[in-house]
PDB file of C-alpha atoms in Angstrom:
ATOM      1  CA  MET A 169     -74.370   9.142 -49.007  1.00 49.00           C
ATOM      2  CA  GLU A 170     -74.020   8.938 -45.218  1.00 54.00           C
ATOM      3  CA  LEU A 171     -72.328   5.800 -43.911  1.00 59.00           C
ATOM      4  CA  SER A 172     -74.316   3.579 -41.557  1.00 62.00           C
ATOM      5  CA  PHE A 173     -73.103   2.897 -38.023  1.00 69.00           C
ATOM      6  CA  TRP A 174     -71.693  -0.487 -39.112  1.00 69.00           C
ATOM      7  CA  ASP A 175     -70.031   0.852 -42.245  1.00 64.00           C
ATOM      8  CA  ARG A 176     -67.941   3.154 -40.035  1.00 67.00           C
ATOM      9  CA  LEU A 177     -66.369   0.196 -38.212  1.00 73.00           C
ATOM     10  CA  PRO A 178     -63.097  -0.749 -39.955  1.00 70.00           C
ATOM     11  CA  LYS A 179     -63.084  -4.529 -39.482  1.00 72.00           C
ATOM     12  CA  ILE A 180     -66.728  -5.026 -40.406  1.00 76.00           C
ATOM     13  CA  LYS A 181     -66.413  -2.675 -43.363  1.00 77.00           C
ATOM     14  CA  GLY A 182     -63.248  -4.519 -44.447  1.00 82.00           C
ATOM     15  CA  PHE A 183     -65.047  -7.862 -44.342  1.00 83.00           C
ATOM     16  CA  ALA A 184     -67.942  -6.464 -46.387  1.00 83.00           C
ATOM     17  CA  GLU A 185     -65.537  -5.095 -49.009  1.00 85.00           C
ATOM     18  CA  ARG A 186     -63.708  -8.432 -49.312  1.00 88.00           C
ATOM     19  CA  LEU A 187     -67.030 -10.230 -49.598  1.00 89.00           C
ATOM     20  CA  GLN A 188     -68.049  -7.856 -52.380  1.00 87.00           C
ATOM     21  CA  ASN A 189     -64.853  -8.688 -54.264  1.00 88.00           C
ATOM     22  CA  ILE A 190     -65.558 -12.417 -53.959  1.00 88.00           C
ATOM     23  CA  LEU A 191     -69.123 -11.967 -55.189  1.00 86.00           C
ATOM     24  CA  LYS A 192     -67.995 -10.040 -58.277  1.00 84.00           C
ATOM     25  CA  PHE A 193     -66.953 -13.327 -59.872  1.00 80.00           C
ATOM     26  CA  SER A 194     -69.670 -14.581 -62.191  1.00 76.00           C
ATOM     27  CA  ARG A 195     -69.585 -18.255 -61.247  1.00 87.00           C
ATOM     28  CA  VAL A 196     -69.735 -20.113 -57.959  1.00 91.00           C
ATOM     29  CA  ASP A 197     -67.017 -22.785 -57.938  1.00 92.00           C
ATOM     30  CA  ASP A 198     -64.834 -24.564 -55.385  1.00 93.00           C
ATOM     31  CA  ASN A 199     -62.242 -21.777 -55.332  1.00 92.00           C
ATOM     32  CA  LEU A 200     -64.892 -19.163 -54.592  1.00 93.00           C
ATOM     33  CA  LEU A 201     -66.409 -21.291 -51.838  1.00 94.00           C
ATOM     34  CA  ASP A 202     -62.969 -21.815 -50.288  1.00 94.00           C
ATOM     35  CA  GLU A 203     -62.456 -18.045 -50.188  1.00 93.00           C
ATOM     36  CA  LEU A 204     -65.933 -17.523 -48.772  1.00 94.00           C
ATOM     37  CA  GLU A 205     -65.336 -20.140 -46.092  1.00 95.00           C
ATOM     38  CA  MET A 206     -62.088 -18.485 -45.003  1.00 93.00           C
ATOM     39  CA  GLU A 207     -63.694 -15.035 -44.822  1.00 91.00           C
ATOM     40  CA  PHE A 208     -66.617 -16.279 -42.744  1.00 92.00           C
ATOM     41  CA  ILE A 209     -64.363 -18.066 -40.259  1.00 91.00           C
ATOM     42  CA  GLN A 210     -62.118 -15.005 -39.954  1.00 88.00           C
ATOM     43  CA  SER A 211     -65.184 -12.815 -39.418  1.00 88.00           C
ATOM     44  CA  ASP A 212     -65.986 -14.777 -36.213  1.00 87.00           C
ATOM     45  CA  LEU A 213     -68.972 -16.537 -37.739  1.00 89.00           C
ATOM     46  CA  GLY A 214     -67.629 -19.765 -36.257  1.00 88.00           C
ATOM     47  CA  LEU A 215     -66.705 -23.089 -37.827  1.00 92.00           C
ATOM     48  CA  GLU A 216     -70.067 -24.796 -37.266  1.00 93.00           C
ATOM     49  CA  LEU A 217     -72.193 -22.065 -38.855  1.00 94.00           C
ATOM     50  CA  THR A 218     -69.694 -21.541 -41.678  1.00 95.00           C
ATOM     51  CA  ASN A 219     -69.709 -25.250 -42.564  1.00 96.00           C
ATOM     52  CA  GLU A 220     -73.489 -25.265 -42.433  1.00 96.00           C
ATOM     53  CA  ILE A 221     -73.698 -22.344 -44.884  1.00 97.00           C
ATOM     54  CA  ILE A 222     -71.167 -23.801 -47.333  1.00 96.00           C
ATOM     55  CA  SER A 223     -72.927 -27.172 -47.201  1.00 97.00           C
ATOM     56  CA  GLU A 224     -76.274 -25.533 -47.947  1.00 97.00           C
ATOM     57  CA  ILE A 225     -74.807 -23.651 -50.926  1.00 96.00           C
ATOM     58  CA  ARG A 226     -73.570 -26.933 -52.391  1.00 96.00           C
ATOM     59  CA  LYS A 227     -76.857 -28.673 -51.630  1.00 96.00           C
ATOM     60  CA  ARG A 228     -78.846 -25.974 -53.432  1.00 96.00           C
ATOM     61  CA  LYS A 229     -76.410 -26.078 -56.359  1.00 94.00           C
ATOM     62  CA  ILE A 230     -76.102 -22.303 -56.453  1.00 94.00           C
ATOM     63  CA  THR A 231     -74.009 -21.455 -59.509  1.00 90.00           C
ATOM     64  CA  ASN A 232     -74.147 -17.659 -59.943  1.00 90.00           C
ATOM     65  CA  THR A 233     -73.061 -14.961 -57.522  1.00 89.00           C
ATOM     66  CA  PRO A 234     -76.238 -12.796 -57.534  1.00 90.00           C
ATOM     67  CA  GLU A 235     -78.150 -15.855 -56.345  1.00 93.00           C
ATOM     68  CA  LEU A 236     -75.375 -16.587 -53.836  1.00 94.00           C
ATOM     69  CA  ARG A 237     -75.508 -13.072 -52.399  1.00 93.00           C
ATOM     70  CA  ASP A 238     -79.289 -13.291 -51.970  1.00 94.00           C
ATOM     71  CA  PHE A 239     -78.957 -16.691 -50.307  1.00 96.00           C
ATOM     72  CA  LEU A 240     -76.313 -15.451 -47.836  1.00 95.00           C
ATOM     73  CA  PHE A 241     -78.344 -12.343 -47.019  1.00 95.00           C
ATOM     74  CA  ASN A 242     -81.573 -14.261 -46.391  1.00 96.00           C
ATOM     75  CA  TYR A 243     -79.892 -17.147 -44.540  1.00 96.00           C
ATOM     76  CA  LEU A 244     -78.140 -14.883 -42.051  1.00 95.00           C
ATOM     77  CA  LYS A 245     -81.096 -12.526 -41.777  1.00 95.00           C
ATOM     78  CA  ALA A 246     -83.298 -15.472 -40.786  1.00 96.00           C
ATOM     79  CA  ILE A 247     -81.012 -16.117 -37.797  1.00 96.00           C
ATOM     80  CA  LEU A 248     -81.643 -12.608 -36.486  1.00 95.00           C
ATOM     81  CA  GLU A 249     -85.383 -12.582 -37.133  1.00 93.00           C
ATOM     82  CA  ASN A 250     -88.220 -13.493 -34.758  1.00 88.00           C
ATOM     83  CA  LEU A 251     -86.614 -11.963 -31.669  1.00 94.00           C
ATOM     84  CA  ASP A 252     -87.660  -8.786 -29.873  1.00 94.00           C
ATOM     85  CA  TYR A 253     -84.710  -6.391 -29.930  1.00 95.00           C
ATOM     86  CA  ARG A 254     -86.544  -3.679 -28.018  1.00 94.00           C
ATOM     87  CA  LEU A 255     -85.553  -2.893 -24.446  1.00 94.00           C
ATOM     88  CA  ASP A 256     -88.153  -4.164 -21.986  1.00 93.00           C
ATOM     89  CA  LEU A 257     -88.799  -0.919 -20.113  1.00 95.00           C
ATOM     90  CA  LEU A 258     -92.298  -0.073 -18.853  1.00 93.00           C
ATOM     91  CA  GLU A 259     -93.458   3.422 -17.982  1.00 86.00           C
ATOM     92  CA  ASP A 260     -95.602   2.592 -14.957  1.00 89.00           C
ATOM     93  CA  ARG A 261     -93.044   0.884 -12.716  1.00 95.00           C
ATOM     94  CA  LEU A 262     -89.414   0.805 -11.627  1.00 98.00           C
ATOM     95  CA  ASN A 263     -87.406  -1.083 -14.242  1.00 98.00           C
ATOM     96  CA  VAL A 264     -84.256  -2.874 -13.059  1.00 98.00           C
ATOM     97  CA  VAL A 265     -81.544  -3.577 -15.625  1.00 99.00           C
ATOM     98  CA  VAL A 266     -78.683  -5.813 -14.424  1.00 98.00           C
ATOM     99  CA  PHE A 267     -75.375  -5.722 -16.317  1.00 97.00           C
ATOM    100  CA  ILE A 268     -73.410  -8.986 -16.165  1.00 95.00           C
ATOM    101  CA  GLY A 269     -70.069 -10.201 -17.508  1.00 91.00           C
ATOM    102  CA  VAL A 270     -66.414 -11.003 -16.931  1.00 87.00           C
ATOM    103  CA  ASN A 271     -63.649  -8.521 -16.162  1.00 84.00           C
ATOM    104  CA  GLY A 272     -62.577  -6.092 -18.853  1.00 86.00           C
ATOM    105  CA  THR A 273     -65.659  -6.162 -21.064  1.00 89.00           C
ATOM    106  CA  GLY A 274     -66.580  -2.519 -20.485  1.00 90.00           C
ATOM    107  CA  LYS A 275     -69.501  -3.163 -18.137  1.00 94.00           C
ATOM    108  CA  THR A 276     -69.213  -0.040 -16.013  1.00 95.00           C
ATOM    109  CA  SER A 277     -68.705   2.307 -18.948  1.00 95.00           C
ATOM    110  CA  THR A 278     -71.712   0.680 -20.644  1.00 96.00           C
ATOM    111  CA  VAL A 279     -73.814   1.404 -17.555  1.00 98.00           C
ATOM    112  CA  GLY A 280     -72.745   5.054 -17.725  1.00 98.00           C
ATOM    113  CA  LYS A 281     -73.428   5.371 -21.449  1.00 97.00           C
ATOM    114  CA  PHE A 282     -76.791   3.655 -21.099  1.00 98.00           C
ATOM    115  CA  ALA A 283     -77.775   6.008 -18.268  1.00 98.00           C
ATOM    116  CA  TYR A 284     -76.922   8.939 -20.543  1.00 98.00           C
ATOM    117  CA  TYR A 285     -78.928   7.376 -23.392  1.00 97.00           C
ATOM    118  CA  LEU A 286     -81.957   6.853 -21.133  1.00 98.00           C
ATOM    119  CA  LYS A 287     -81.857  10.453 -19.927  1.00 97.00           C
ATOM    120  CA  GLY A 288     -82.000  11.546 -23.549  1.00 96.00           C
ATOM    121  CA  LEU A 289     -85.205   9.526 -23.967  1.00 96.00           C
ATOM    122  CA  GLY A 290     -86.801  11.156 -20.936  1.00 95.00           C
ATOM    123  CA  TYR A 291     -86.248   8.361 -18.413  1.00 97.00           C
ATOM    124  CA  SER A 292     -85.032   9.058 -14.886  1.00 97.00           C
ATOM    125  CA  PRO A 293     -82.244   6.538 -14.169  1.00 98.00           C
ATOM    126  CA  ILE A 294     -80.279   5.772 -11.018  1.00 98.00           C
ATOM    127  CA  ILE A 295     -77.254   3.455 -10.673  1.00 98.00           C
ATOM    128  CA  ALA A 296     -76.428   0.770  -8.085  1.00 98.00           C
ATOM    129  CA  ALA A 297     -72.699   0.139  -7.537  1.00 97.00           C
ATOM    130  CA  ALA A 298     -73.096  -3.590  -6.810  1.00 96.00           C
ATOM    131  CA  ASP A 299     -69.470  -4.406  -7.675  1.00 92.00           C
ATOM    132  CA  THR A 300     -68.227  -4.261  -4.097  1.00 90.00           C
ATOM    133  CA  PHE A 301     -65.214  -6.542  -4.515  1.00 85.00           C
ATOM    134  CA  ARG A 302     -62.900  -3.678  -5.432  1.00 84.00           C
ATOM    135  CA  ALA A 303     -62.896  -0.103  -4.141  1.00 85.00           C
ATOM    136  CA  ALA A 304     -61.658   1.015  -7.561  1.00 88.00           C
ATOM    137  CA  ALA A 305     -64.808  -0.408  -9.151  1.00 90.00           C
ATOM    138  CA  ILE A 306     -67.011   1.686  -6.871  1.00 93.00           C
ATOM    139  CA  ASP A 307     -64.941   4.777  -7.673  1.00 95.00           C
ATOM    140  CA  GLN A 308     -65.194   4.088 -11.405  1.00 95.00           C
ATOM    141  CA  VAL A 309     -68.981   3.888 -11.436  1.00 96.00           C
ATOM    142  CA  LYS A 310     -69.173   7.057  -9.323  1.00 97.00           C
ATOM    143  CA  ILE A 311     -67.014   8.857 -11.888  1.00 97.00           C
ATOM    144  CA  TRP A 312     -69.351   7.739 -14.660  1.00 97.00           C
ATOM    145  CA  GLY A 313     -72.346   8.831 -12.598  1.00 97.00           C
ATOM    146  CA  GLU A 314     -70.871  12.312 -12.213  1.00 98.00           C
ATOM    147  CA  ARG A 315     -69.960  12.395 -15.900  1.00 97.00           C
ATOM    148  CA  VAL A 316     -73.522  11.734 -17.061  1.00 97.00           C
ATOM    149  CA  GLY A 317     -75.346  13.421 -14.182  1.00 98.00           C
ATOM    150  CA  VAL A 318     -76.898  10.298 -12.652  1.00 98.00           C
ATOM    151  CA  GLU A 319     -76.942   9.468  -8.931  1.00 98.00           C
ATOM    152  CA  VAL A 320     -75.006   6.380  -7.807  1.00 98.00           C
ATOM    153  CA  ILE A 321     -76.054   4.361  -4.747  1.00 98.00           C
ATOM    154  CA  ALA A 322     -72.959   2.751  -3.232  1.00 96.00           C
ATOM    155  CA  GLN A 323     -71.595   1.229  -0.030  1.00 94.00           C
ATOM    156  CA  LYS A 324     -68.090   0.417   1.143  1.00 92.00           C
ATOM    157  CA  GLU A 325     -65.805  -2.166  -0.416  1.00 91.00           C
ATOM    158  CA  GLY A 326     -66.793  -5.656   0.711  1.00 89.00           C
ATOM    159  CA  ALA A 327     -70.458  -4.816   1.278  1.00 93.00           C
ATOM    160  CA  ASP A 328     -73.124  -7.336   0.323  1.00 94.00           C
ATOM    161  CA  PRO A 329     -74.075  -6.636  -3.324  1.00 94.00           C
ATOM    162  CA  GLY A 330     -77.633  -7.766  -2.597  1.00 96.00           C
ATOM    163  CA  ALA A 331     -77.892  -5.155   0.165  1.00 97.00           C
ATOM    164  CA  VAL A 332     -76.601  -2.480  -2.216  1.00 97.00           C
ATOM    165  CA  VAL A 333     -79.306  -3.392  -4.718  1.00 98.00           C
ATOM    166  CA  PHE A 334     -81.993  -3.367  -2.008  1.00 98.00           C
ATOM    167  CA  ASN A 335     -80.904   0.097  -0.851  1.00 98.00           C
ATOM    168  CA  ALA A 336     -80.803   1.304  -4.453  1.00 98.00           C
ATOM    169  CA  ILE A 337     -84.375   0.102  -5.029  1.00 98.00           C
ATOM    170  CA  GLU A 338     -85.517   1.967  -1.920  1.00 98.00           C
ATOM    171  CA  ALA A 339     -83.660   5.092  -3.072  1.00 98.00           C
ATOM    172  CA  ALA A 340     -85.144   4.815  -6.558  1.00 98.00           C
ATOM    173  CA  ARG A 341     -88.646   4.618  -5.108  1.00 97.00           C
ATOM    174  CA  ALA A 342     -88.061   7.571  -2.793  1.00 98.00           C
ATOM    175  CA  ARG A 343     -86.714   9.721  -5.641  1.00 97.00           C
ATOM    176  CA  ASN A 344     -89.352   8.624  -8.194  1.00 97.00           C
ATOM    177  CA  LYS A 345     -86.769   7.080 -10.517  1.00 97.00           C
ATOM    178  CA  ASN A 346     -88.055   4.690 -13.169  1.00 97.00           C
ATOM    179  CA  VAL A 347     -84.892   2.810 -14.200  1.00 98.00           C
ATOM    180  CA  LEU A 348     -82.300   1.257 -11.869  1.00 99.00           C
ATOM    181  CA  LEU A 349     -79.067   0.179 -13.567  1.00 99.00           C
ATOM    182  CA  VAL A 350     -77.094  -2.419 -11.595  1.00 98.00           C
ATOM    183  CA  ASP A 351     -73.335  -2.588 -12.175  1.00 97.00           C
ATOM    184  CA  THR A 352     -72.141  -6.011 -10.992  1.00 95.00           C
ATOM    185  CA  ALA A 353     -68.660  -7.371 -10.338  1.00 89.00           C
ATOM    186  CA  GLY A 354     -66.522  -8.555 -13.244  1.00 80.00           C
ATOM    187  CA  ARG A 355     -67.054 -12.222 -12.686  1.00 65.00           C
ATOM    188  CA  MET A 356     -65.027 -15.052 -14.128  1.00 63.00           C
ATOM    189  CA  HIS A 357     -67.644 -17.463 -15.437  1.00 53.00           C
ATOM    190  CA  THR A 358     -65.840 -20.345 -13.703  1.00 55.00           C
ATOM    191  CA  LYS A 359     -66.328 -18.870 -10.201  1.00 70.00           C
ATOM    192  CA  SER A 360     -69.475 -20.543  -8.869  1.00 74.00           C
ATOM    193  CA  ASN A 361     -69.689 -18.326  -5.764  1.00 77.00           C
ATOM    194  CA  LEU A 362     -69.830 -15.221  -7.908  1.00 81.00           C
ATOM    195  CA  ILE A 363     -72.462 -16.778 -10.151  1.00 85.00           C
ATOM    196  CA  GLU A 364     -74.508 -17.389  -6.990  1.00 88.00           C
ATOM    197  CA  GLU A 365     -74.156 -13.697  -6.142  1.00 90.00           C
ATOM    198  CA  LEU A 366     -75.820 -12.819  -9.445  1.00 93.00           C
ATOM    199  CA  LYS A 367     -78.675 -15.171  -8.642  1.00 93.00           C
ATOM    200  CA  LYS A 368     -79.031 -13.491  -5.252  1.00 95.00           C
ATOM    201  CA  ILE A 369     -79.257 -10.039  -6.850  1.00 97.00           C
ATOM    202  CA  ASN A 370     -82.094 -11.328  -9.035  1.00 97.00           C
ATOM    203  CA  ARG A 371     -83.861 -12.742  -5.966  1.00 97.00           C
ATOM    204  CA  VAL A 372     -83.497  -9.459  -4.064  1.00 98.00           C
ATOM    205  CA  VAL A 373     -85.106  -7.573  -6.945  1.00 98.00           C
ATOM    206  CA  GLU A 374     -87.999 -10.039  -7.140  1.00 98.00           C
ATOM    207  CA  ARG A 375     -88.631 -10.101  -3.392  1.00 98.00           C
ATOM    208  CA  THR A 376     -88.485  -6.319  -3.056  1.00 98.00           C
ATOM    209  CA  LEU A 377     -90.503  -5.347  -6.124  1.00 98.00           C
ATOM    210  CA  GLY A 378     -92.668  -8.408  -6.650  1.00 97.00           C
ATOM    211  CA  TYR A 379     -91.136  -8.956 -10.089  1.00 97.00           C
ATOM    212  CA  GLY A 380     -87.675  -9.676 -11.429  1.00 96.00           C
ATOM    213  CA  PRO A 381     -85.292  -7.499 -13.432  1.00 97.00           C
ATOM    214  CA  SER A 382     -86.658  -6.089 -16.679  1.00 97.00           C
ATOM    215  CA  GLU A 383     -83.370  -7.024 -18.318  1.00 98.00           C
ATOM    216  CA  ASN A 384     -80.393  -9.235 -17.467  1.00 97.00           C
ATOM    217  CA  LEU A 385     -77.864  -8.055 -20.051  1.00 98.00           C
ATOM    218  CA  ILE A 386     -74.533  -9.791 -20.603  1.00 96.00           C
ATOM    219  CA  VAL A 387     -71.794  -7.408 -21.691  1.00 95.00           C
ATOM    220  CA  ILE A 388     -69.517  -9.019 -24.282  1.00 92.00           C
ATOM    221  CA  ASP A 389     -66.125  -7.834 -25.509  1.00 89.00           C
ATOM    222  CA  ALA A 390     -66.702  -8.228 -29.252  1.00 83.00           C
ATOM    223  CA  THR A 391     -62.961  -8.410 -29.949  1.00 82.00           C
ATOM    224  CA  LEU A 392     -62.844 -11.860 -28.293  1.00 82.00           C
ATOM    225  CA  GLY A 393     -64.899 -13.445 -31.074  1.00 76.00           C
ATOM    226  CA  GLN A 394     -65.933 -17.060 -30.513  1.00 76.00           C
ATOM    227  CA  ASN A 395     -64.270 -17.122 -27.074  1.00 80.00           C
ATOM    228  CA  VAL A 396     -67.337 -15.414 -25.598  1.00 86.00           C
ATOM    229  CA  ILE A 397     -69.677 -18.340 -26.289  1.00 87.00           C
ATOM    230  CA  ARG A 398     -68.763 -20.245 -23.102  1.00 85.00           C
ATOM    231  CA  GLN A 399     -69.248 -17.088 -21.035  1.00 86.00           C
ATOM    232  CA  VAL A 400     -72.716 -16.516 -22.437  1.00 91.00           C
ATOM    233  CA  GLU A 401     -73.677 -20.154 -21.853  1.00 90.00           C
ATOM    234  CA  THR A 402     -72.657 -20.149 -18.186  1.00 86.00           C
ATOM    235  CA  PHE A 403     -74.326 -16.852 -17.338  1.00 90.00           C
ATOM    236  CA  HIS A 404     -77.469 -17.750 -19.296  1.00 91.00           C
ATOM    237  CA  ASN A 405     -77.841 -20.973 -17.326  1.00 88.00           C
ATOM    238  CA  ALA A 406     -77.469 -19.011 -14.085  1.00 87.00           C
ATOM    239  CA  VAL A 407     -79.800 -16.030 -14.512  1.00 91.00           C
ATOM    240  CA  ASN A 408     -81.723 -16.374 -17.778  1.00 88.00           C
ATOM    241  CA  LEU A 409     -80.185 -13.608 -19.846  1.00 96.00           C
ATOM    242  CA  THR A 410     -82.626 -11.394 -21.745  1.00 97.00           C
ATOM    243  CA  GLY A 411     -80.099  -9.849 -24.102  1.00 97.00           C
ATOM    244  CA  ALA A 412     -76.504  -8.994 -24.894  1.00 96.00           C
ATOM    245  CA  VAL A 413     -74.438  -5.829 -25.193  1.00 96.00           C
ATOM    246  CA  LEU A 414     -71.494  -5.905 -27.607  1.00 92.00           C
ATOM    247  CA  THR A 415     -68.659  -3.538 -26.697  1.00 91.00           C
ATOM    248  CA  LYS A 416     -65.423  -2.437 -28.381  1.00 85.00           C
ATOM    249  CA  LEU A 417     -66.788  -2.820 -31.894  1.00 81.00           C
ATOM    250  CA  ASP A 418     -64.468  -0.046 -33.036  1.00 74.00           C
ATOM    251  CA  GLY A 419     -61.443  -2.276 -32.408  1.00 67.00           C
ATOM    252  CA  THR A 420     -60.581  -5.650 -33.943  1.00 62.00           C
ATOM    253  CA  ALA A 421     -64.143  -7.010 -33.714  1.00 62.00           C
ATOM    254  CA  LYS A 422     -65.496  -8.432 -36.953  1.00 72.00           C
ATOM    255  CA  GLY A 423     -69.174  -8.790 -36.038  1.00 82.00           C
ATOM    256  CA  GLY A 424     -69.822 -12.423 -36.948  1.00 87.00           C
ATOM    257  CA  VAL A 425     -70.115 -13.475 -33.299  1.00 87.00           C
ATOM    258  CA  ILE A 426     -73.502 -11.719 -33.226  1.00 90.00           C
ATOM    259  CA  PHE A 427     -75.029 -14.516 -35.295  1.00 92.00           C
ATOM    260  CA  ASN A 428     -73.739 -17.234 -32.978  1.00 89.00           C
ATOM    261  CA  VAL A 429     -74.928 -15.524 -29.794  1.00 90.00           C
ATOM    262  CA  VAL A 430     -78.414 -15.070 -31.243  1.00 93.00           C
ATOM    263  CA  ARG A 431     -78.545 -18.519 -32.822  1.00 92.00           C
ATOM    264  CA  ARG A 432     -77.206 -20.616 -29.954  1.00 91.00           C
ATOM    265  CA  PHE A 433     -78.945 -18.904 -27.047  1.00 93.00           C
ATOM    266  CA  ASN A 434     -81.994 -17.307 -28.671  1.00 94.00           C
ATOM    267  CA  ILE A 435     -81.208 -13.988 -27.005  1.00 95.00           C
ATOM    268  CA  PRO A 436     -81.098 -10.699 -28.901  1.00 96.00           C
ATOM    269  CA  VAL A 437     -78.227  -8.251 -29.033  1.00 95.00           C
ATOM    270  CA  LYS A 438     -79.844  -5.123 -27.605  1.00 97.00           C
ATOM    271  CA  LEU A 439     -77.032  -2.576 -27.356  1.00 96.00           C
ATOM    272  CA  VAL A 440     -73.661  -1.967 -28.998  1.00 93.00           C
ATOM    273  CA  THR A 441     -70.828   0.407 -28.090  1.00 90.00           C
ATOM    274  CA  ILE A 442     -67.920   1.705 -30.148  1.00 84.00           C
ATOM    275  CA  GLY A 443     -65.835   4.005 -27.960  1.00 78.00           C
ATOM    276  CA  GLU A 444     -65.345   5.787 -24.636  1.00 84.00           C
ATOM    277  CA  GLY A 445     -67.591   8.803 -25.265  1.00 88.00           C
ATOM    278  CA  VAL A 446     -70.925   9.121 -23.456  1.00 93.00           C
ATOM    279  CA  GLU A 447     -72.736   8.997 -26.802  1.00 91.00           C
ATOM    280  CA  ASP A 448     -70.865   5.921 -28.111  1.00 89.00           C
ATOM    281  CA  LEU A 449     -73.769   3.543 -27.508  1.00 93.00           C
ATOM    282  CA  LYS A 450     -76.731   2.682 -29.689  1.00 92.00           C
ATOM    283  CA  VAL A 451     -79.627   0.272 -29.807  1.00 94.00           C
ATOM    284  CA  PHE A 452     -78.877  -2.703 -32.051  1.00 93.00           C
ATOM    285  CA  ASP A 453     -80.789  -2.727 -35.341  1.00 92.00           C
ATOM    286  CA  PRO A 454     -80.610  -6.219 -36.923  1.00 93.00           C
ATOM    287  CA  ASN A 455     -81.695  -4.991 -40.355  1.00 91.00           C
ATOM    288  CA  GLU A 456     -79.049  -2.279 -40.472  1.00 89.00           C
ATOM    289  CA  PHE A 457     -76.418  -4.785 -39.373  1.00 89.00           C
ATOM    290  CA  ILE A 458     -77.211  -7.478 -41.947  1.00 91.00           C
ATOM    291  CA  GLU A 459     -77.318  -4.922 -44.760  1.00 88.00           C
ATOM    292  CA  SER A 460     -73.782  -3.856 -43.871  1.00 84.00           C
ATOM    293  CA  PHE A 461     -72.506  -7.398 -43.242  1.00 87.00           C
ATOM    294  CA  ILE A 462     -73.847  -8.792 -46.552  1.00 89.00           C
ATOM    295  CA  PRO A 463     -73.901  -5.688 -48.779  1.00 81.00           C
ATOM    296  CA  GLU A 464     -75.237  -5.278 -52.279  1.00 78.00           C
ATOM    297  CA  VAL A 465     -72.586  -6.121 -54.860  1.00 66.00           C
ATOM    298  CA  LYS A 466     -71.264  -3.008 -56.590  1.00 60.00           C
ATOM    299  CA  VAL A 467     -70.519  -3.664 -60.237  1.00 49.00           C
TER     300      VAL A 467
END
């Protein structure tokens, strides 16, 4: 049997295996719930959601593990339901996708991988190098553009990011491109001037095209666990995020943070990445994820 995407990730697979071992006990008692609580917290589910789940188990007086497994599966699945996980890309216009996030999350490499993914679907992408704060950032996105065969529109270090985006929109129109991917600076979420720059990029898109970005995607380093929540909150308040990208899932990430991002901000995880290869990106499938996170118990 072929392993799913999530089953190939060591930390998430390890959590699922430990959860299976807990659920092999026949009765639900305080010791089992203590173990379950520890596993959920260590899986980056967060203290608030973990306490809520344990409290609900006690309230429902669940006493056998098959019933417990079904409860956990349905409870967590309900968090992920009722959101549209599809990418909002239309065929009859230029779609602008803005990638947002702090330094070191893998934003630029995600832009490159996503451009490669879109080409495989028949789209015609182009990239805007709107991280103009560092010359190295412009060079990095150009390298990714060459690697995946996608043109990069760039200016010199220190240029106005809004002007770069405007020029990229004009270039996209002239070349009949249908997706513009905007690589923005790695912004510390505490820097208000940089947050304003993101707002300006959104305004430039809306003024130039008559509509805003199709997607404002925050790129999250999944290995940081619950530490990403404040980042998401600040950026969401600034530019109305439409989705999240989780990177570095092949490292120490345990996956539980997905539930908190979706639950607290009502935004879907749309993309996930697991490595540095051009093909190491996939569209997030909530059903596939929950089935790996809360697996069937093997007797």
